XYZ file of C-alpha atoms in Angstrom:
727
model
C -29.844 -174.463 -8.167
C -30.991 -170.981 -8.654
C -32.526 -170.203 -12.095
C -31.641 -166.900 -13.836
C -34.579 -164.766 -15.034
C -35.025 -164.412 -18.819
C -34.228 -160.928 -20.250
C -37.181 -158.829 -21.423
C -37.013 -158.234 -25.247
C -36.566 -154.492 -26.051
C -36.931 -154.513 -29.841
C -40.729 -154.165 -30.015
C -40.583 -151.158 -27.698
C -38.082 -149.359 -29.984
C -40.350 -150.004 -32.946
C -43.331 -148.407 -31.297
C -41.352 -145.341 -30.261
C -39.921 -144.841 -33.811
C -43.340 -145.108 -35.505
C -44.870 -142.490 -33.223
C -42.068 -139.991 -34.015
C -42.568 -140.375 -37.758
C -46.307 -139.842 -37.499
C -45.772 -136.693 -35.444
C -43.380 -135.193 -37.965
C -45.691 -136.007 -40.879
C -48.575 -134.234 -39.191
C -46.400 -131.137 -38.602
C -45.293 -131.019 -42.248
C -48.828 -131.525 -43.508
C -50.187 -128.772 -41.306
C -47.365 -126.444 -42.403
C -48.120 -127.040 -46.087
C -51.801 -126.478 -45.549
C -51.064 -123.282 -43.657
C -48.681 -122.011 -46.401
C -51.143 -122.824 -49.185
C -53.810 -121.065 -47.235
C -51.664 -117.954 -46.953
C -50.890 -118.017 -50.708
C -54.558 -118.407 -51.605
C -55.466 -115.612 -49.212
C -52.772 -113.341 -50.721
C -53.948 -114.032 -54.262
C -57.496 -113.238 -53.326
C -56.340 -110.115 -51.519
C -54.320 -108.842 -54.493
C -56.890 -109.848 -57.106
C -59.915 -108.326 -55.477
C -58.908 -105.944 -52.686
C -55.786 -104.224 -54.172
C -56.519 -104.556 -57.894
C -56.744 -100.786 -58.510
C -53.473 -100.116 -56.737
C -51.455 -102.633 -58.790
C -53.068 -101.690 -62.076
C -51.903 -98.130 -61.476
C -48.377 -99.292 -60.654
C -48.234 -101.467 -63.785
C -49.288 -98.534 -65.923
C -46.674 -96.271 -64.354
C -43.963 -98.921 -64.898
C -44.777 -98.935 -68.643
C -44.148 -95.197 -68.942
C -40.721 -93.683 -69.198
C -39.145 -90.396 -70.288
C -36.755 -90.967 -73.157
C -34.562 -88.526 -75.115
C -35.538 -86.810 -78.362
C -32.353 -86.373 -80.347
C -31.542 -82.850 -81.470
C -30.946 -82.323 -85.189
C -27.239 -81.968 -85.883
C -26.122 -78.678 -87.441
C -25.052 -78.358 -91.064
C -21.558 -77.674 -92.402
C -21.263 -75.213 -95.299
C -18.602 -74.125 -97.778
C -17.632 -70.459 -97.965
C -20.313 -69.752 -100.611
C -23.097 -71.537 -98.754
C -22.774 -74.864 -100.573
C -23.841 -77.704 -98.280
C -20.926 -79.944 -97.249
C -22.631 -82.044 -94.557
C -26.205 -82.271 -93.338
C -28.566 -84.612 -91.498
C -31.253 -86.260 -93.588
C -34.253 -88.132 -92.149
C -34.582 -91.872 -92.722
C -37.509 -93.914 -91.450
C -38.418 -97.388 -90.231
C -41.976 -98.497 -90.878
C -44.141 -99.934 -88.092
C -47.885 -100.456 -87.719
C -50.498 -100.421 -84.982
C -52.820 -102.970 -86.660
C -55.642 -102.428 -84.155
C -56.437 -98.814 -85.089
C -57.806 -99.315 -88.621
C -61.574 -99.779 -88.863
C -62.925 -103.178 -89.930
C -64.047 -101.839 -93.311
C -60.746 -100.087 -94.004
C -58.739 -103.137 -92.896
C -60.783 -105.578 -94.967
C -60.471 -103.499 -98.126
C -56.844 -102.511 -97.690
C -55.046 -105.572 -96.278
C -54.522 -107.352 -99.624
C -53.175 -104.361 -101.614
C -51.087 -103.257 -98.604
C -49.488 -106.701 -98.274
C -48.729 -106.765 -101.992
C -47.212 -103.260 -101.829
C -44.983 -104.267 -98.899
C -43.822 -107.367 -100.775
C -43.075 -105.422 -103.948
C -41.196 -102.719 -102.060
C -39.004 -104.752 -99.678
C -38.618 -107.764 -102.027
C -37.939 -110.106 -99.106
C -41.188 -111.963 -98.348
C -44.305 -112.752 -100.433
C -47.503 -110.802 -99.878
C -49.091 -113.725 -97.970
C -46.390 -113.399 -95.307
C -47.209 -109.741 -94.620
C -50.962 -110.417 -94.731
C -50.733 -113.206 -92.151
C -48.338 -111.178 -89.995
C -50.661 -108.176 -89.826
C -53.886 -110.203 -89.367
C -52.351 -112.241 -86.525
C -51.129 -109.092 -84.800
C -54.585 -107.500 -85.132
C -56.259 -110.616 -83.734
C -53.960 -110.605 -80.705
C -54.458 -106.834 -80.315
C -50.764 -106.083 -80.611
C -50.302 -102.323 -80.685
C -46.916 -102.300 -82.347
C -45.626 -104.302 -85.325
C -42.286 -103.501 -86.977
C -42.678 -104.363 -90.664
C -38.995 -104.279 -91.642
C -35.633 -103.520 -90.046
C -34.478 -101.393 -92.992
C -34.715 -97.620 -93.369
C -36.534 -95.719 -96.102
C -35.960 -92.205 -97.469
C -38.275 -89.241 -97.150
C -39.438 -89.680 -100.759
C -40.218 -93.342 -100.093
C -42.097 -92.308 -96.957
C -44.271 -89.972 -99.010
C -44.957 -92.789 -101.467
C -45.871 -95.248 -98.681
C -48.206 -92.689 -97.146
C -50.479 -93.164 -100.169
C -50.801 -96.947 -99.728
C -54.073 -98.517 -98.468
C -54.561 -98.328 -94.680
C -51.390 -96.187 -94.466
C -53.260 -93.366 -96.218
C -55.527 -93.084 -93.168
C -52.631 -91.654 -91.189
C -51.207 -92.344 -87.763
C -54.387 -92.280 -85.694
C -56.853 -93.907 -88.105
C -54.628 -96.241 -90.095
C -52.008 -96.956 -87.438
C -48.935 -96.394 -89.631
C -45.840 -95.356 -87.671
C -42.851 -93.769 -89.429
C -40.021 -93.713 -86.906
C -37.433 -91.109 -87.943
C -33.687 -91.329 -87.535
C -31.384 -88.618 -88.867
C -28.246 -89.800 -90.659
C -25.281 -87.713 -91.772
C -25.018 -87.096 -95.504
C -22.213 -85.471 -97.549
C -23.597 -84.144 -100.859
C -20.131 -83.927 -102.453
C -19.170 -87.474 -101.398
C -15.339 -87.756 -101.338
C -14.579 -84.034 -101.701
C -12.861 -82.902 -98.486
C -14.416 -85.893 -96.726
C -11.524 -86.279 -94.316
C -11.568 -82.597 -93.395
C -15.341 -82.484 -92.974
C -15.093 -85.699 -90.982
C -17.644 -87.725 -89.091
C -18.718 -88.282 -85.498
C -19.581 -91.670 -84.111
C -19.267 -93.138 -80.660
C -16.006 -94.983 -81.401
C -14.806 -93.311 -84.576
C -14.670 -89.547 -85.012
C -12.450 -87.063 -86.836
C -12.452 -83.808 -88.798
C -14.687 -80.808 -88.234
C -17.561 -83.076 -87.162
C -15.462 -84.183 -84.198
C -13.660 -80.922 -83.460
C -16.910 -78.922 -83.339
C -19.146 -81.666 -81.983
C -20.339 -79.605 -79.009
C -21.482 -76.848 -81.379
C -23.039 -79.136 -83.983
C -24.827 -81.684 -81.800
C -27.256 -79.363 -79.968
C -29.167 -80.356 -76.804
C -31.508 -83.353 -76.681
C -35.086 -82.976 -75.520
C -37.247 -85.683 -73.969
C -40.729 -87.156 -74.312
C -42.934 -89.680 -72.551
C -42.876 -93.185 -74.044
C -45.011 -96.240 -73.253
C -43.933 -99.855 -73.459
C -46.094 -101.881 -75.823
C -46.433 -105.534 -76.772
C -45.094 -106.797 -80.086
C -42.426 -105.818 -82.539
C -39.057 -107.276 -83.417
C -35.912 -106.708 -81.495
C -33.511 -104.379 -83.300
C -30.174 -105.671 -84.513
C -28.024 -102.620 -83.836
C -28.848 -101.178 -80.412
C -26.220 -98.432 -80.448
C -28.537 -95.721 -81.678
C -31.421 -94.304 -79.740
C -34.242 -95.146 -82.088
C -33.114 -98.740 -82.483
C -33.106 -99.053 -78.704
C -36.633 -97.716 -78.627
C -37.856 -100.137 -81.273
C -35.877 -103.049 -79.829
C -37.517 -102.540 -76.422
C -40.962 -101.885 -77.993
C -41.529 -98.355 -76.778
C -43.767 -95.837 -78.519
C -44.276 -92.154 -77.910
C -47.363 -91.155 -75.893
C -49.132 -88.503 -78.030
C -50.601 -86.637 -75.079
C -47.474 -86.961 -72.931
C -45.141 -84.182 -71.787
C -42.551 -83.152 -74.369
C -39.442 -81.025 -73.828
C -38.371 -80.012 -77.350
C -34.704 -80.386 -78.326
C -32.408 -77.446 -79.092
C -31.006 -78.139 -82.530
C -27.294 -77.833 -83.288
C -25.657 -74.758 -84.788
C -24.275 -74.578 -88.329
C -20.617 -74.319 -89.274
C -19.514 -72.098 -92.176
C -16.059 -73.124 -93.367
C -13.482 -71.383 -95.550
C -13.491 -74.216 -98.104
C -14.255 -73.352 -101.721
C -15.920 -76.396 -103.245
C -14.776 -75.476 -106.756
C -11.133 -75.147 -105.695
C -11.512 -78.345 -103.695
C -12.668 -80.138 -106.823
C -9.758 -78.704 -108.812
C -7.160 -79.686 -106.186
C -8.520 -83.172 -105.640
C -8.955 -84.082 -109.309
C -5.478 -82.761 -110.216
C -3.921 -84.701 -107.349
C -5.817 -87.872 -108.255
C -4.681 -87.766 -111.887
C -0.982 -87.699 -110.971
C -1.309 -90.246 -108.170
C -2.835 -92.709 -110.629
C -0.177 -91.919 -113.212
C 2.701 -92.495 -110.776
C 1.061 -95.223 -108.667
C 2.089 -93.266 -105.575
C 1.326 -94.379 -102.035
C -0.529 -91.215 -101.014
C -0.598 -87.482 -101.569
C -2.059 -84.240 -100.309
C -2.688 -80.749 -101.634
C -3.532 -77.556 -99.743
C -4.628 -74.239 -101.249
C -4.571 -71.217 -98.923
C -5.641 -67.615 -99.382
C -2.525 -65.497 -98.869
C -4.086 -62.414 -97.267
C -6.311 -64.234 -94.736
C -4.784 -67.662 -94.132
C -8.135 -69.218 -95.088
C -7.783 -72.786 -96.358
C -9.727 -72.926 -99.611
C -9.003 -76.568 -100.446
C -7.386 -79.493 -98.666
C -7.226 -82.828 -100.501
C -5.839 -86.108 -99.117
C -5.751 -89.320 -101.130
C -4.203 -92.690 -100.300
C -4.089 -95.923 -102.258
C -6.106 -98.900 -101.048
C -5.188 -102.561 -101.534
C -7.464 -102.659 -104.567
C -5.597 -99.732 -106.161
C -8.329 -97.123 -105.609
C -7.533 -93.726 -104.092
C -9.729 -92.502 -101.261
C -9.640 -89.907 -98.485
C -8.659 -92.258 -95.686
C -6.369 -89.975 -93.652
C -5.595 -86.257 -93.387
C -1.905 -86.311 -94.333
C -1.900 -82.523 -94.695
C -2.426 -82.040 -90.960
C -2.168 -85.311 -89.012
C 0.726 -87.206 -87.458
C 1.024 -89.665 -90.336
C 1.673 -86.734 -92.658
C 4.490 -85.461 -90.462
C 7.604 -86.133 -92.558
C 11.105 -84.906 -93.332
C 10.273 -82.169 -95.877
C 13.476 -82.223 -97.892
C 14.438 -79.315 -100.132
C 11.311 -77.201 -99.608
C 12.740 -76.584 -96.120
C 15.696 -74.768 -97.712
C 13.560 -71.613 -97.735
C 13.751 -71.556 -93.913
C 17.497 -72.233 -94.011
C 18.061 -69.446 -96.507
C 16.004 -67.050 -94.378
C 18.237 -67.745 -91.365
C 21.387 -67.418 -93.489
C 20.382 -64.075 -95.037
C 19.200 -62.640 -91.727
C 22.480 -63.575 -90.083
C 24.936 -62.611 -92.865
C 23.143 -60.124 -95.174
C 24.953 -61.829 -98.050
C 24.066 -60.584 -101.539
C 22.426 -63.078 -103.903
C 25.459 -62.753 -106.157
C 27.844 -64.122 -103.528
C 29.835 -66.985 -105.136
C 29.820 -70.451 -103.561
C 32.029 -73.182 -104.949
C 30.118 -76.468 -104.847
C 32.996 -78.240 -106.556
C 32.150 -81.657 -107.977
C 28.966 -81.932 -105.956
C 30.392 -83.671 -102.871
C 31.459 -82.268 -99.520
C 32.557 -84.162 -96.411
C 31.169 -83.351 -92.957
C 32.997 -85.459 -90.394
C 32.127 -89.082 -91.234
C 29.404 -88.404 -93.827
C 29.370 -87.063 -97.378
C 26.820 -84.546 -98.636
C 26.042 -84.920 -102.346
C 24.222 -83.003 -105.047
C 21.807 -84.766 -107.379
C 23.740 -83.694 -110.466
C 26.693 -85.988 -111.124
C 29.910 -84.030 -111.345
C 28.417 -81.134 -109.414
C 27.482 -77.584 -110.392
C 30.878 -76.002 -109.781
C 30.862 -72.297 -108.952
C 27.376 -70.908 -108.241
C 25.934 -67.687 -106.905
C 23.869 -67.856 -103.738
C 20.696 -67.440 -105.807
C 21.722 -70.255 -108.152
C 22.406 -72.489 -105.165
C 18.745 -72.101 -104.224
C 17.376 -72.291 -107.769
C 19.270 -75.506 -108.498
C 18.609 -76.801 -104.969
C 22.275 -77.592 -104.349
C 22.554 -79.601 -101.132
C 26.297 -78.963 -101.049
C 25.935 -75.188 -101.472
C 23.245 -74.782 -98.795
C 24.893 -77.038 -96.235
C 28.322 -75.416 -96.731
C 26.872 -71.926 -96.257
C 24.897 -72.930 -93.146
C 27.854 -74.797 -91.641
C 30.168 -71.862 -92.278
C 27.748 -69.423 -90.635
C 26.276 -71.456 -87.775
C 28.648 -74.416 -87.350
C 30.368 -72.907 -84.313
C 27.078 -71.894 -82.674
C 24.345 -74.198 -84.037
C 21.843 -72.987 -81.443
C 21.656 -69.702 -83.387
C 20.232 -71.571 -86.355
C 17.777 -73.374 -84.087
C 16.704 -70.017 -82.648
C 15.773 -68.778 -86.121
C 13.706 -71.914 -86.693
C 11.943 -71.508 -83.373
C 11.168 -67.872 -84.200
C 9.360 -69.227 -87.262
C 7.358 -71.547 -84.992
C 8.557 -74.714 -86.722
C 9.092 -76.485 -83.404
C 5.467 -76.303 -82.216
C 1.958 -77.071 -83.548
C -0.060 -74.327 -85.209
C -3.068 -74.841 -82.935
C -5.640 -74.924 -85.734
C -9.333 -75.623 -85.145
C -9.041 -79.197 -86.426
C -8.284 -81.871 -83.806
C -5.480 -84.335 -84.450
C -2.810 -81.908 -85.638
C 0.616 -83.525 -85.865
C 3.249 -82.410 -83.373
C 6.483 -81.342 -85.140
C 9.898 -82.672 -84.218
C 13.281 -81.001 -84.764
C 16.680 -82.085 -83.550
C 18.521 -79.549 -81.369
C 21.976 -79.365 -79.741
C 20.309 -80.442 -76.498
C 19.239 -83.734 -78.040
C 21.216 -86.935 -77.424
C 21.068 -87.550 -81.183
C 22.880 -84.307 -82.007
C 26.246 -84.676 -83.739
C 28.560 -82.733 -86.010
C 26.560 -83.770 -89.094
C 23.147 -82.830 -87.625
C 23.230 -79.162 -88.715
C 24.213 -79.685 -92.397
C 21.482 -82.288 -92.860
C 18.973 -80.182 -90.951
C 19.645 -77.310 -93.347
C 18.444 -79.380 -96.343
C 15.287 -80.696 -94.686
C 16.333 -83.767 -92.700
C 16.529 -84.352 -88.931
C 13.093 -82.796 -88.488
C 9.494 -83.785 -89.126
C 6.694 -81.327 -89.853
C 3.295 -81.442 -91.543
C 2.692 -80.028 -95.038
C 0.370 -77.382 -93.566
C 3.122 -76.112 -91.284
C 5.514 -75.828 -94.222
C 2.887 -73.963 -96.249
C 2.478 -71.386 -93.478
C 6.097 -70.276 -94.044
C 5.649 -69.926 -97.826
C 2.387 -68.080 -97.282
C 4.189 -65.663 -94.934
C 6.749 -64.853 -97.642
C 3.932 -64.264 -100.118
C 2.142 -62.099 -97.534
C 5.087 -59.669 -97.199
C 6.422 -61.338 -94.086
C 3.203 -61.577 -92.049
C 2.704 -65.128 -90.788
C -0.938 -66.130 -90.362
C -2.544 -69.018 -88.570
C -4.432 -71.254 -91.045
C -8.191 -71.093 -90.591
C -10.851 -73.593 -91.633
C -13.948 -72.042 -90.079
C -15.369 -68.575 -90.724
C -18.144 -68.560 -88.156
C -20.751 -70.524 -86.233
C -24.365 -69.583 -86.889
C -27.877 -70.531 -85.849
C -31.325 -69.595 -87.062
C -30.995 -66.389 -85.025
C -27.752 -65.249 -86.666
C -24.002 -65.518 -86.229
C -22.955 -66.790 -82.800
C -19.176 -66.809 -83.072
C -16.716 -65.501 -85.659
C -13.188 -66.772 -86.244
C -11.046 -63.844 -87.372
C -7.645 -64.047 -89.020
C -4.962 -64.681 -86.388
C -1.473 -63.252 -86.860
C 1.223 -65.601 -85.575
C 4.089 -63.232 -86.348
C 3.897 -59.717 -87.745
C 7.225 -60.004 -89.558
C 9.228 -63.170 -90.092
C 12.317 -61.323 -91.367
C 13.615 -57.998 -92.619
C 12.331 -56.467 -95.854
C 15.741 -56.970 -97.437
C 15.718 -60.708 -96.714
C 12.094 -60.971 -97.793
C 12.888 -59.385 -101.152
C 15.749 -61.821 -101.707
C 13.603 -64.826 -100.788
C 10.962 -63.791 -103.318
C 13.595 -63.396 -106.039
C 14.942 -66.879 -105.326
C 11.478 -68.468 -105.336
C 10.605 -66.786 -108.633
C 13.991 -67.740 -110.086
C 13.421 -71.412 -109.243
C 10.443 -71.445 -111.612
C 11.810 -69.051 -114.218
C 15.266 -70.632 -114.637
C 15.757 -73.269 -111.951
C 14.606 -76.826 -111.351
C 10.914 -75.962 -111.747
C 11.173 -74.462 -115.250
C 8.718 -77.018 -116.604
C 5.846 -75.211 -114.836
C 6.851 -71.769 -116.056
C 3.839 -69.956 -117.500
C 3.706 -67.070 -119.931
C 0.431 -65.648 -118.653
C 1.323 -65.324 -114.966
C 4.346 -65.874 -112.753
C 4.696 -68.647 -110.210
C 7.072 -68.586 -107.248
C 7.978 -71.815 -105.512
C 10.432 -74.521 -104.556
C 10.693 -78.207 -105.388
C 11.550 -80.808 -102.787
C 12.748 -84.416 -102.819
C 13.556 -86.380 -99.676
C 14.728 -89.951 -99.268
C 12.394 -91.878 -96.984
C 13.666 -93.318 -93.744
C 12.613 -96.975 -93.391
C 13.712 -99.063 -90.387
C 16.457 -96.567 -89.541
C 17.925 -96.400 -93.050
C 17.363 -94.028 -95.942
C 16.030 -95.880 -98.962
C 15.500 -95.319 -102.663
C 11.860 -94.395 -101.971
C 11.178 -90.672 -102.155
C 8.836 -88.057 -100.782
C 8.351 -85.393 -103.462
C 6.909 -81.940 -102.853
C 6.367 -78.479 -104.239
C 5.425 -75.349 -102.298
C 4.823 -71.867 -103.621
C 2.363 -69.118 -104.461
C 0.871 -67.273 -107.440
C 0.720 -64.868 -109.134
C 4.266 -64.113 -107.998
C 3.951 -60.349 -108.518
C 0.749 -60.032 -106.450
C 0.179 -63.306 -104.566
C -3.397 -64.405 -104.105
C -3.097 -68.112 -103.326
C -0.339 -70.213 -101.778
C -0.230 -73.952 -102.280
C 1.709 -77.055 -101.290
C 1.667 -80.492 -102.913
C 3.202 -83.609 -101.359
C 3.328 -86.991 -103.137
C 4.620 -89.981 -101.203
C 6.599 -92.702 -102.959
C 5.807 -92.205 -106.671
C 6.839 -95.233 -108.723
C 9.006 -95.253 -111.830
C 12.419 -93.913 -112.777
C 10.930 -90.764 -114.339
C 8.936 -89.852 -111.214
C 11.594 -89.393 -108.558
C 11.827 -85.655 -108.005
C 9.660 -82.755 -106.939
C 9.973 -81.120 -110.346
C 8.532 -84.220 -112.031
C 5.549 -85.127 -109.848
C 4.091 -82.445 -107.506
C 5.207 -79.393 -109.535
C 2.965 -80.321 -112.517
C 0.074 -80.803 -110.076
C 0.740 -77.293 -108.777
C 0.703 -75.918 -112.320
C -2.506 -77.745 -113.179
C -4.193 -76.366 -110.058
C -2.922 -72.872 -110.832
C -4.079 -73.063 -114.466
C -7.544 -74.179 -113.499
C -7.855 -71.674 -110.655
C -6.686 -68.871 -112.931
C -9.347 -69.869 -115.435
C -12.009 -69.640 -112.738
C -10.811 -66.762 -110.591
C -10.557 -63.409 -112.317
C -8.865 -61.912 -109.257
C -5.811 -64.050 -109.953
C -5.568 -62.850 -113.537
C -4.418 -59.660 -115.172
C -7.376 -57.351 -115.923
C -8.457 -57.518 -119.551
C -8.882 -53.774 -119.681
C -5.484 -53.219 -118.077
C -3.718 -53.662 -121.394
C -1.643 -50.836 -122.823
C -3.592 -51.099 -126.083
C -7.237 -50.048 -126.303
C -8.085 -53.740 -126.183
C -6.047 -56.935 -126.172
C -5.150 -58.827 -129.287
C -5.719 -62.452 -130.131
C -8.599 -62.800 -127.675
C -11.218 -65.091 -129.192
C -14.311 -66.830 -127.851
C -16.713 -69.348 -129.316
C -20.356 -69.729 -128.361
C -23.857 -68.373 -128.682
C -23.766 -65.026 -130.493
C -26.131 -63.197 -128.130
C -24.411 -64.571 -125.012
C -20.987 -63.548 -126.312
C -22.227 -60.041 -127.024
C -23.630 -59.816 -123.489
C -20.306 -61.055 -122.035
C -18.226 -58.519 -123.975
C -20.607 -55.760 -122.968
C -20.210 -56.680 -119.264
C -16.413 -56.674 -119.643
C -16.568 -53.224 -121.289
C -14.873 -54.538 -124.415
C -15.504 -53.171 -127.903
C -18.647 -54.680 -129.399
C -19.017 -56.125 -132.909
C -21.578 -55.089 -135.469
C -25.180 -55.394 -134.250
C -26.239 -59.014 -133.876
C -29.814 -59.634 -134.990
C -32.069 -62.577 -135.782
C -30.346 -63.134 -139.115
C -26.962 -63.658 -137.436
C -25.896 -67.335 -137.231
C -26.510 -68.435 -133.660
C -23.120 -70.125 -133.136
C -19.868 -68.472 -133.969
C -16.589 -66.903 -132.917
C -15.990 -63.418 -131.511
C -12.606 -62.288 -132.837
C -10.809 -59.265 -131.377
C -7.877 -57.769 -133.211
C -5.966 -54.542 -132.687
C -8.305 -52.674 -135.052
C -11.737 -54.247 -134.880
C -14.108 -56.759 -133.332
C -15.870 -59.182 -135.647
C -18.293 -62.066 -135.307
C -17.507 -65.018 -137.556
C -19.951 -67.908 -137.986
C -18.367 -71.290 -137.318
C -18.001 -73.434 -140.419
C -19.049 -77.071 -140.513
C -16.153 -79.284 -139.569
C -15.091 -82.292 -141.580
C -14.760 -85.580 -139.621
C -10.975 -85.153 -139.666
C -11.228 -81.736 -137.992
C -13.337 -82.931 -135.030
C -11.178 -83.035 -131.849
C -10.681 -86.408 -130.180
C -11.720 -85.927 -126.545
C -12.100 -89.472 -125.225
C -10.797 -89.954 -121.636
C -10.644 -86.165 -121.098
C -12.309 -84.418 -118.163
C -15.384 -82.311 -118.875
C -13.640 -78.930 -118.635
C -10.925 -79.885 -121.110
C -13.334 -81.543 -123.522
C -15.710 -78.564 -123.511
C -12.890 -76.116 -124.086
C -11.467 -78.068 -127.023
C -14.799 -78.791 -128.714
C -16.215 -75.292 -128.310
C -12.927 -73.790 -129.455
C -13.568 -75.600 -132.750
C -17.020 -74.058 -132.972
C -19.089 -77.061 -131.860
C -22.260 -76.984 -129.787
C -21.830 -79.593 -127.055
C -24.477 -81.633 -125.231
C -23.260 -83.395 -122.099
C -24.688 -86.629 -120.688
C -23.650 -88.821 -117.758
C -21.553 -88.130 -114.683
C -20.098 -84.614 -114.991
C -17.249 -85.585 -112.622
C -16.155 -88.466 -114.852
C -14.176 -88.698 -118.083
C -15.463 -88.730 -121.660
C -16.236 -92.322 -122.628
C -18.020 -91.667 -125.926
C -18.449 -88.848 -128.443
C -21.047 -88.751 -131.192
C -20.698 -87.764 -134.820
C -21.038 -84.078 -135.620
C -24.417 -83.083 -137.095
C -24.998 -79.401 -137.914
C -22.054 -78.423 -135.740
C -23.591 -80.295 -132.801
C -21.896 -83.071 -130.844
C -22.883 -85.131 -127.799
C -20.367 -86.462 -125.275
C -21.030 -89.135 -122.649
C -19.099 -89.067 -119.366
C -18.600 -91.964 -116.958
């Protein structure tokens, strides 16, 4: 039997082969690691010893960078040079703690730390002492001491502190300047003056930004160790501090070209008058918002523009420019009847005595009824009375009779007045007017009658004022202007002259009739309550129902537009008050008209050009003119006015008295001591009114407190002297 051979075992052979492969791979990996480590060590040695100068130079260059130096923004001035907006320097305080000598540092560190603690009132003095000593020990070249900004006066005070008094190069103090915009008159014309920020800009600051901002320069900065990262990195200087950059003193500097200045047409005194008068009535009526514009008739220069709106807390602030912007674009109501009457008179040449039967104050146009405010109607009126009484029925009937067959004719008159397009003033954000036309899909048979009384169109108060100003200016329509010129340190760069929009808005005959109607409205029409015996006012009241969610509501927009003095116009003005509250504050004659009168009264008291000349009287001198005050000052005043002088005033004359002018003589009468019952009660009055009343009673007045506030306290009278406190 043949025996089979035993198979040779293969397992041990596989084991030997596998072990050899592992050992080979391990040797390869080990040699690779050794080789790589060797290369790294060689490279480190090469960089550390052979190329050290090269990389030190590159590191130094990487820490240097050209950064911008912001140009100083130009100022904005009122027409008399009063500063409306400027850039003031504010500073953040940093320190290079290494620069101070050992003796100076040792002596000054304790009082400096205490001064920092007392000033910032955030950390104790030990905190600042440890902070500065640690930074000095670690040779940090930049240490921001606080994130807050200080004023220039505070900077001068800090400059006298220990260590800081050694200056920038011996003490190491660093005052990093940032210019911030500042409005000296706070809320006065704030919306018109405006502001310019990256995401929020408006007003003159925005419209003339390219002129005001200037051209930035640049300087070499070096990155340093230390400091605290800034919180707000939107501004340049905070970016610099946040990234720990400091200016290289010996580096190249390209100086900035500072911005130019803007000289406006605003009169800060008239602005104060307009804004305070508007504010008083807005508070009284709890209105939603209001605006007032005062314009110089002959030039179109805006002398005052006030905008106030109520906040949730009940305060009134300048939050939006309703006089010019889209939100102020509204249906004007009855003040628009001036434009309607102009078109009617130009087309028909009707006399002002033409009779119009308004019946019982209701007239039907197709499916809608036009009504007058007066229940029962006005009956038969002349054309002038229709305007003076603001009869909706009378105006709409006359316009429908004249233009009903060809309504485009009426629209043509409106377009000739420029009502359909913006004025193109210098201020950005002007509202775009809207007016319905026969080409519109919304046009219907009732569109024209309602358009004639100030509905079916939306315009800004400024655009409405331009029409009234044109009537006052003998038919010449001017473009409103807010800026007189742009100037720099080298002189005037650009001037903004008066721009004529239309040489003549209508014929002289129509113009004469329009003036008579505007004067009649104040003398014997709806605005009789603002009639004045000293000067004449011409104007028109307006009341419009507000459209809310497609329906007219019981909320009203009240307005008054006009000019004064009526016989020789100097200023034109418009007042608009939105949604006054209360049953007695529904109409233009009740709310904005008194504001107009108050503004006119106060302007007339300030502006002699708007008043009749004292020496223009038929008599040698006027009667019943009396003044109270210092005897020598009164004599000087009367001498300047070329009025008859009283008997010589010498040292024996009582210092306080009354100058009395009669038709025969001028006398100086000392003021007698008032009894407590005779002293006027002036609490809650404004300063001007309180001064007038107290001095009229022969009292010497001392004023304390906020001159823009109201009288909160009055003292007892001692030797004809009284003190009033305003808050």
